[in-house]
Coordinates of C-alpha atoms in Angstrom, one line a residue:
X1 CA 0.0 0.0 0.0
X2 CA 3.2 2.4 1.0
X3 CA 4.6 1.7 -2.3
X4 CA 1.2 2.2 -4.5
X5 CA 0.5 6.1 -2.7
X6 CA 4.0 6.3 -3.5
X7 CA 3.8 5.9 -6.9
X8 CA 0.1 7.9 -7.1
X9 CA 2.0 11.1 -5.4
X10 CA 4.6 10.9 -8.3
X11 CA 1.8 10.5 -10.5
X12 CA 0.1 13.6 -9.5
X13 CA 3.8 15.8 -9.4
X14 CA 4.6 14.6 -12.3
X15 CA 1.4 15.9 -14.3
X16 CA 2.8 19.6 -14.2
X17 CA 5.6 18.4 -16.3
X18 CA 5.3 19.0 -20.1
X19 CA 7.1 17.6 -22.9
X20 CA 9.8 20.2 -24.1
X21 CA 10.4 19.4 -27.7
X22 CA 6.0 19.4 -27.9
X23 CA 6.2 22.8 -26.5
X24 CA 8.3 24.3 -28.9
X25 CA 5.2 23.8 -31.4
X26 CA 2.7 25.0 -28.9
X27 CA 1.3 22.0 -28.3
X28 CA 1.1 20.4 -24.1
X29 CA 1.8 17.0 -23.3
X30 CA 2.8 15.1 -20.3
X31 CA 6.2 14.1 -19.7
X32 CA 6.8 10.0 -19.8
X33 CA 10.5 10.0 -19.9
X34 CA 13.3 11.8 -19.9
X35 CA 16.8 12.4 -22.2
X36 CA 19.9 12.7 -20.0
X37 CA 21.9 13.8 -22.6
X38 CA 19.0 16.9 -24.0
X39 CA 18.2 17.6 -20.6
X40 CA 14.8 17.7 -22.1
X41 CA 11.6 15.7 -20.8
X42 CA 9.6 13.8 -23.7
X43 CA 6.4 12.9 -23.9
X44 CA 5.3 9.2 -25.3
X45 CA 5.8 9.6 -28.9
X46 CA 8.8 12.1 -28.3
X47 CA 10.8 8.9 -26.2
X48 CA 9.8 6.7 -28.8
X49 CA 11.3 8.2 -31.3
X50 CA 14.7 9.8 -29.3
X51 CA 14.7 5.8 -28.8
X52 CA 14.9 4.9 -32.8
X53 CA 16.8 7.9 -34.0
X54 CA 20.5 7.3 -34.9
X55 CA 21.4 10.4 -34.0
X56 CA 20.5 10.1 -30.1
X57 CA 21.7 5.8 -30.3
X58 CA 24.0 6.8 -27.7
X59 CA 21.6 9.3 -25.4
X60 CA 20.7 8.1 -21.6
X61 CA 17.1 7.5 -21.5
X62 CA 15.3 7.4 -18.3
X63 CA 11.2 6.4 -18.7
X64 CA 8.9 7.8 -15.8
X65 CA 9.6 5.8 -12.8
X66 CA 13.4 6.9 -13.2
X67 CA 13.0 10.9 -14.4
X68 CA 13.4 13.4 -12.3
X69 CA 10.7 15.2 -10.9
X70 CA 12.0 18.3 -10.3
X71 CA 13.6 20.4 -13.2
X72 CA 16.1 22.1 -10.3
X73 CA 17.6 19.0 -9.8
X74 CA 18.6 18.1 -13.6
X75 CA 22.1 18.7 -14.8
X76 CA 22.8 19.0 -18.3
X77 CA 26.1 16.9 -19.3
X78 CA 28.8 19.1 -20.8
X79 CA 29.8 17.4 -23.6
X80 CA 30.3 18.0 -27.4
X81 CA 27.5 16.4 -29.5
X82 CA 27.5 18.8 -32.9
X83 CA 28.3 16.6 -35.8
X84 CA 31.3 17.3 -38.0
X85 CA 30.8 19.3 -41.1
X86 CA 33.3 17.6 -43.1
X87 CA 33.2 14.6 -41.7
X88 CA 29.6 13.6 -40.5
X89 CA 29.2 10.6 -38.5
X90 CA 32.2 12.0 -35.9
X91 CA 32.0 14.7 -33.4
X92 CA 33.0 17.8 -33.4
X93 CA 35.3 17.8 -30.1
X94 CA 38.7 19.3 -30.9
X95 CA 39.9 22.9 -31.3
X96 CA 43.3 23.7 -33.4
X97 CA 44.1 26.7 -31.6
X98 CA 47.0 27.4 -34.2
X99 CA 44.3 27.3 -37.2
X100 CA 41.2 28.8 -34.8
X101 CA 39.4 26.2 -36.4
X102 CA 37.0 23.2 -34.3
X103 CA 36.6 19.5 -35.9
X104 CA 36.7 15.9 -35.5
X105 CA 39.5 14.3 -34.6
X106 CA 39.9 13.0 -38.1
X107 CA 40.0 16.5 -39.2
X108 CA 42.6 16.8 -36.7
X109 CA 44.6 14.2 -37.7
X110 CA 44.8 15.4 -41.5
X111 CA 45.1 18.9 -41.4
X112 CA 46.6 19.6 -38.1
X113 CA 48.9 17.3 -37.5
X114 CA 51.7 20.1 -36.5
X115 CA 49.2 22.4 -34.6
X116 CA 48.5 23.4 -31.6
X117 CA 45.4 20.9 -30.8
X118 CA 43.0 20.9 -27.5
X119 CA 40.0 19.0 -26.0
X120 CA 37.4 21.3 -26.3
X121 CA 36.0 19.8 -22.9
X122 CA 39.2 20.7 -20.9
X123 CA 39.4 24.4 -22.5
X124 CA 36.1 25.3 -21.9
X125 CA 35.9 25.8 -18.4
X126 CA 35.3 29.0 -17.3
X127 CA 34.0 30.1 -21.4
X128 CA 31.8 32.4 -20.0
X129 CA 33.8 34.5 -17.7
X130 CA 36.3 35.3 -21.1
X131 CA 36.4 38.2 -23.1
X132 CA 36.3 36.4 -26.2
X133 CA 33.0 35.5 -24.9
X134 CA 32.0 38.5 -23.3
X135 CA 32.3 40.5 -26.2
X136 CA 30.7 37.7 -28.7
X137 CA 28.0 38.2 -26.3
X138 CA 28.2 42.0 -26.2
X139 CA 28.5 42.4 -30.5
X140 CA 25.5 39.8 -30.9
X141 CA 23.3 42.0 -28.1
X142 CA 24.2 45.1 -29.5
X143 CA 24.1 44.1 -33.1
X144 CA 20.1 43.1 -32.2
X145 CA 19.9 46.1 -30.6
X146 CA 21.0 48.4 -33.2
X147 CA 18.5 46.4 -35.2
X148 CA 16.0 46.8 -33.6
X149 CA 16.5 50.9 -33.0
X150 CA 17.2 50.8 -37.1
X151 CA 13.5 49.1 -37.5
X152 CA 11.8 51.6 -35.2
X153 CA 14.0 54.6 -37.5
X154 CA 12.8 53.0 -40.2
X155 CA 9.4 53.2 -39.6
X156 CA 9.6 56.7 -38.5
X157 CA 11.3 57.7 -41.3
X158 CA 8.7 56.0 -43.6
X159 CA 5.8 57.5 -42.0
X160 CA 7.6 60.8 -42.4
X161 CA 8.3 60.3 -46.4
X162 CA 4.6 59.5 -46.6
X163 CA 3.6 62.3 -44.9
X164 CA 6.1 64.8 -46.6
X165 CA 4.5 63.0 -50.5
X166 CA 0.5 63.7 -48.9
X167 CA 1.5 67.1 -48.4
X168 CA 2.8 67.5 -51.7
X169 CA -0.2 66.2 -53.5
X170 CA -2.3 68.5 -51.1
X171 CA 0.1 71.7 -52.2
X172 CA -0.2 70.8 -55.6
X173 CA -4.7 70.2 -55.1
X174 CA -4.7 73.6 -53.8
X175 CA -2.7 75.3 -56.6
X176 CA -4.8 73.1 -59.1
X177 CA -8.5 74.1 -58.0
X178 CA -6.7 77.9 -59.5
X179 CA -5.6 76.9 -62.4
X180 CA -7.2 73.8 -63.4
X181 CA -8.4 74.0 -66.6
X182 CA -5.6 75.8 -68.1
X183 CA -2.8 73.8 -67.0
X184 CA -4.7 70.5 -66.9
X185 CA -1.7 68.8 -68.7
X186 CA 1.2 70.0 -66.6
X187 CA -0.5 69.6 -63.3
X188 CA -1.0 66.0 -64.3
X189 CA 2.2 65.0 -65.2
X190 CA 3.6 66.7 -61.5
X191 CA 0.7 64.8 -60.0
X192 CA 2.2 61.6 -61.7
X193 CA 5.8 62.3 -60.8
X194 CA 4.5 62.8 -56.9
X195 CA 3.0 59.5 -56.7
X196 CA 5.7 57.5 -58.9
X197 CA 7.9 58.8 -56.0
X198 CA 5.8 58.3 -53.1
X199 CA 4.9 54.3 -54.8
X200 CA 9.3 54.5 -54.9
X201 CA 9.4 55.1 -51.6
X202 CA 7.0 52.8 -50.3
X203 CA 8.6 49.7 -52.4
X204 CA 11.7 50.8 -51.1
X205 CA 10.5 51.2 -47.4
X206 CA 8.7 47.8 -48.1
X207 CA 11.7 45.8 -49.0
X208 CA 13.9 47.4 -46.5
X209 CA 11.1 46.4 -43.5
X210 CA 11.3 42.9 -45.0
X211 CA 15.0 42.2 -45.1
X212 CA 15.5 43.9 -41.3
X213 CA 12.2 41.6 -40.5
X214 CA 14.8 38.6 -42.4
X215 CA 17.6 39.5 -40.2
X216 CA 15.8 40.2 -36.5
X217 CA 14.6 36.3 -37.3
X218 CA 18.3 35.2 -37.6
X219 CA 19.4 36.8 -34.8
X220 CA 16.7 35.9 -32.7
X221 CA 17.9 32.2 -33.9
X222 CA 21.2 32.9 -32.9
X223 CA 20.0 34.8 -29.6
X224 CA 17.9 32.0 -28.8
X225 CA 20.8 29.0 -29.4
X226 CA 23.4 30.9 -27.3
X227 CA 20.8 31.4 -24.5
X228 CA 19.7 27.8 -24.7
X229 CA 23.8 26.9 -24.3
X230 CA 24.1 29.4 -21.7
X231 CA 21.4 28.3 -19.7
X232 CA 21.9 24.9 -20.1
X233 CA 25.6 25.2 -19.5
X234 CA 26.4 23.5 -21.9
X235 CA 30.3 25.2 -22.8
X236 CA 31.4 22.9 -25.4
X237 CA 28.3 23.7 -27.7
X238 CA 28.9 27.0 -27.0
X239 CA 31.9 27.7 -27.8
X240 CA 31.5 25.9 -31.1
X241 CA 28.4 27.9 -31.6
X242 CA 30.5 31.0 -31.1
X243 CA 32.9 30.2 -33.7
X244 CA 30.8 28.8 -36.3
X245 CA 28.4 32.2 -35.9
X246 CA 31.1 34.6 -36.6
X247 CA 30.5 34.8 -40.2
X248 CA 26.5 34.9 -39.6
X249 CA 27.2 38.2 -37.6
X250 CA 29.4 39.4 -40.2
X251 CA 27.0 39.2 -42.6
X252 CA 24.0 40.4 -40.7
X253 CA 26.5 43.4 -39.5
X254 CA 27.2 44.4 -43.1
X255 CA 23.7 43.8 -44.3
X256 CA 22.6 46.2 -41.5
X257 CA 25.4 49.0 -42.3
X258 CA 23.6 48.4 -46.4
X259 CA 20.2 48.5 -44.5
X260 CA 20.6 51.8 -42.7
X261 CA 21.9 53.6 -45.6
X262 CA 18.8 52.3 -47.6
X263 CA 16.3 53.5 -44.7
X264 CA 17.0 57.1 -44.8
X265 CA 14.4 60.1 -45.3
X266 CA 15.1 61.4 -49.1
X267 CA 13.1 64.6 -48.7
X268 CA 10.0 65.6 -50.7
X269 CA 8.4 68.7 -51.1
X270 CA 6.5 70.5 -53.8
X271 CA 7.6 73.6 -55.3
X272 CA 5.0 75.6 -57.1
X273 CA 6.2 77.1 -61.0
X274 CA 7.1 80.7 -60.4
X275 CA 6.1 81.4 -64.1
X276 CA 2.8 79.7 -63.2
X277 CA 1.7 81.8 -60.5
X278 CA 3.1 85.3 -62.8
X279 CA 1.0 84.2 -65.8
X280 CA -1.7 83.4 -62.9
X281 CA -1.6 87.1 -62.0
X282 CA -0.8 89.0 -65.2
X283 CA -2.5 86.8 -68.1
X284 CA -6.6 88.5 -67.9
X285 CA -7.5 86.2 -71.4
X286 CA -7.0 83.3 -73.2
X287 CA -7.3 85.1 -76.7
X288 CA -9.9 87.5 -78.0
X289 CA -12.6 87.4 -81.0
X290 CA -11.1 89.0 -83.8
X291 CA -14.3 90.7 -85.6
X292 CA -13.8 91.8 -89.2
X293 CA -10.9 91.4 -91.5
X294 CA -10.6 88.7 -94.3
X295 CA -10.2 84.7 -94.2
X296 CA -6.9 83.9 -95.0
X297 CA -6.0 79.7 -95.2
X298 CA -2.6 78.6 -93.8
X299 CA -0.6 77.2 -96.6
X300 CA 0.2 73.5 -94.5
X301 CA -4.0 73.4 -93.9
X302 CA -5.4 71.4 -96.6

């Protein structure tokens, strides 16, 4: 009897425990096992299939009479688990410090054979407290932040273009209702160079919103995996992560330099003709009736 309420009060503590990767996809279901090496609690189908995978063959399991119960009490394990790019059924584990470069120890063996190589599980220790990782972690923060002040000038800026092109069309209304029917032609063709610009600038606005919206996802990607690594602890991914993402944030550093250049206000503002508003004043007639005189047939009119 001890044993059975034992097992019902486990039942009941466990039922506040969700499966991680079913999360993710906004979807709650209870935890029936656990991974060891994901640190993650599975549901069911989840175990099931961490079970078959080749990739997690090697993963400690534990079903629900063996998980832990409390996620305080879970330790993720340290260890490097990123496949090899080059070569991918091995692990990436070892860092050439001569080369800067992380691999397998097959890449190791070929290509570094005279370097400087390390364990990336002994040289990790203390990743976080380093100012290779301090300011990895202050360029990517900043580098979201500046993104996200660029999307917010962005959108200032476009609303102020729009603005500036209404007020244009409304200058140019107002001097139309004067001179309307005389200049019908001219104040069409300014009304159509007005909008072609203010269409410009919203395509332009438009594609610049898109690629910023593009590049907030990848760092939010890259945001989110360090935070995962960080909070997990788990240093050897890190620092992996770290190197491999350096060329990510040099792109989505030079995209945003391209970006902000592309974002700026090109001012627009309509400037009435001069000459218009002189004829305006001094022209009194369009022509006058000629009464008298003789018919006389222009020598191109046939």
């Amino acid at each position: 009897m001890e044993g059975s309420r034992s097992i019902i009060g486990a039942s009941d503590e466990l039922s506040d425990i969700f499966c991680e990767p079913c999360e993710k996809i906004q979807q709650q279901k209870t935890a029936d096992g656990f991974c060891v090496d994901c640190s993650e609690y599975l549901c069911g189908p989840c175990f099931s299939y961490h079970k078959r995978c080749k990739s997690f063959e090697n993963h400690v399991l534990q079903d629900k009479s063996k998980m832990p119960w409390d996620r305080k009490n879970v330790k993720t394990k340290d260890i490097c688990i990123e496949k090899c790019h080059v070569h991918m059924d091995k692990v990436t584990e070892y860092f050439c410090a001569s080369c800067d470069k992380a691999g397998c120890h097959v890449c190791m063996t070929i290509d570094h054979r005279k370097c400087n190589i390390s364990h990336i599980p002994d040289i990790v220790k203390g990743l976080k407290t380093t100012e290779e990782f301090r300011s990895f972690e202050r360029r990517l923060d900043n580098l979201h932040d500046n993104l996200q002040h660029l999307q917010d000038t962005v959108d200032k800026n476009f609303k102020a273009t729009y603005d500036m092109n209404e007020t244009a069309l409304s200058d140019l209304e107002k001097q139309s209702d004067k001179i309307k029917v005389f200049f019908n032609q001219l104040y069409e063709k300014v009304e159509m160079d007005i909008v072609n610009k203010k269409n410009e600038d919203k395509r332009s606005f438009e594609v610049c919103s898109k690629d910023i919206i593009v590049l907030q996802k990848d760092l939010h990607d890259l945001k989110f995996r360090r935070d995962t690594l960080k909070k997990n602890g788990q240093n050897c991914e890190l620092f992996i992560f770290i190197k491999n993402a350096r060329l990510a944030l040099k792109k989505v550093s030079n995209d945003v330099m391209l970006l902000s250049k592309n974002g700026k206000v090109s001012k627009v503002k309509y400037k009435p003709s001069e000459d218009v508003e002189n004829m305006r004043k001094h022209i009194k007639e369009l022509g006058s009736l000629v009464v008298g005189g003789s018919e006389t047939k222009d020598q191109n009119e046939t």
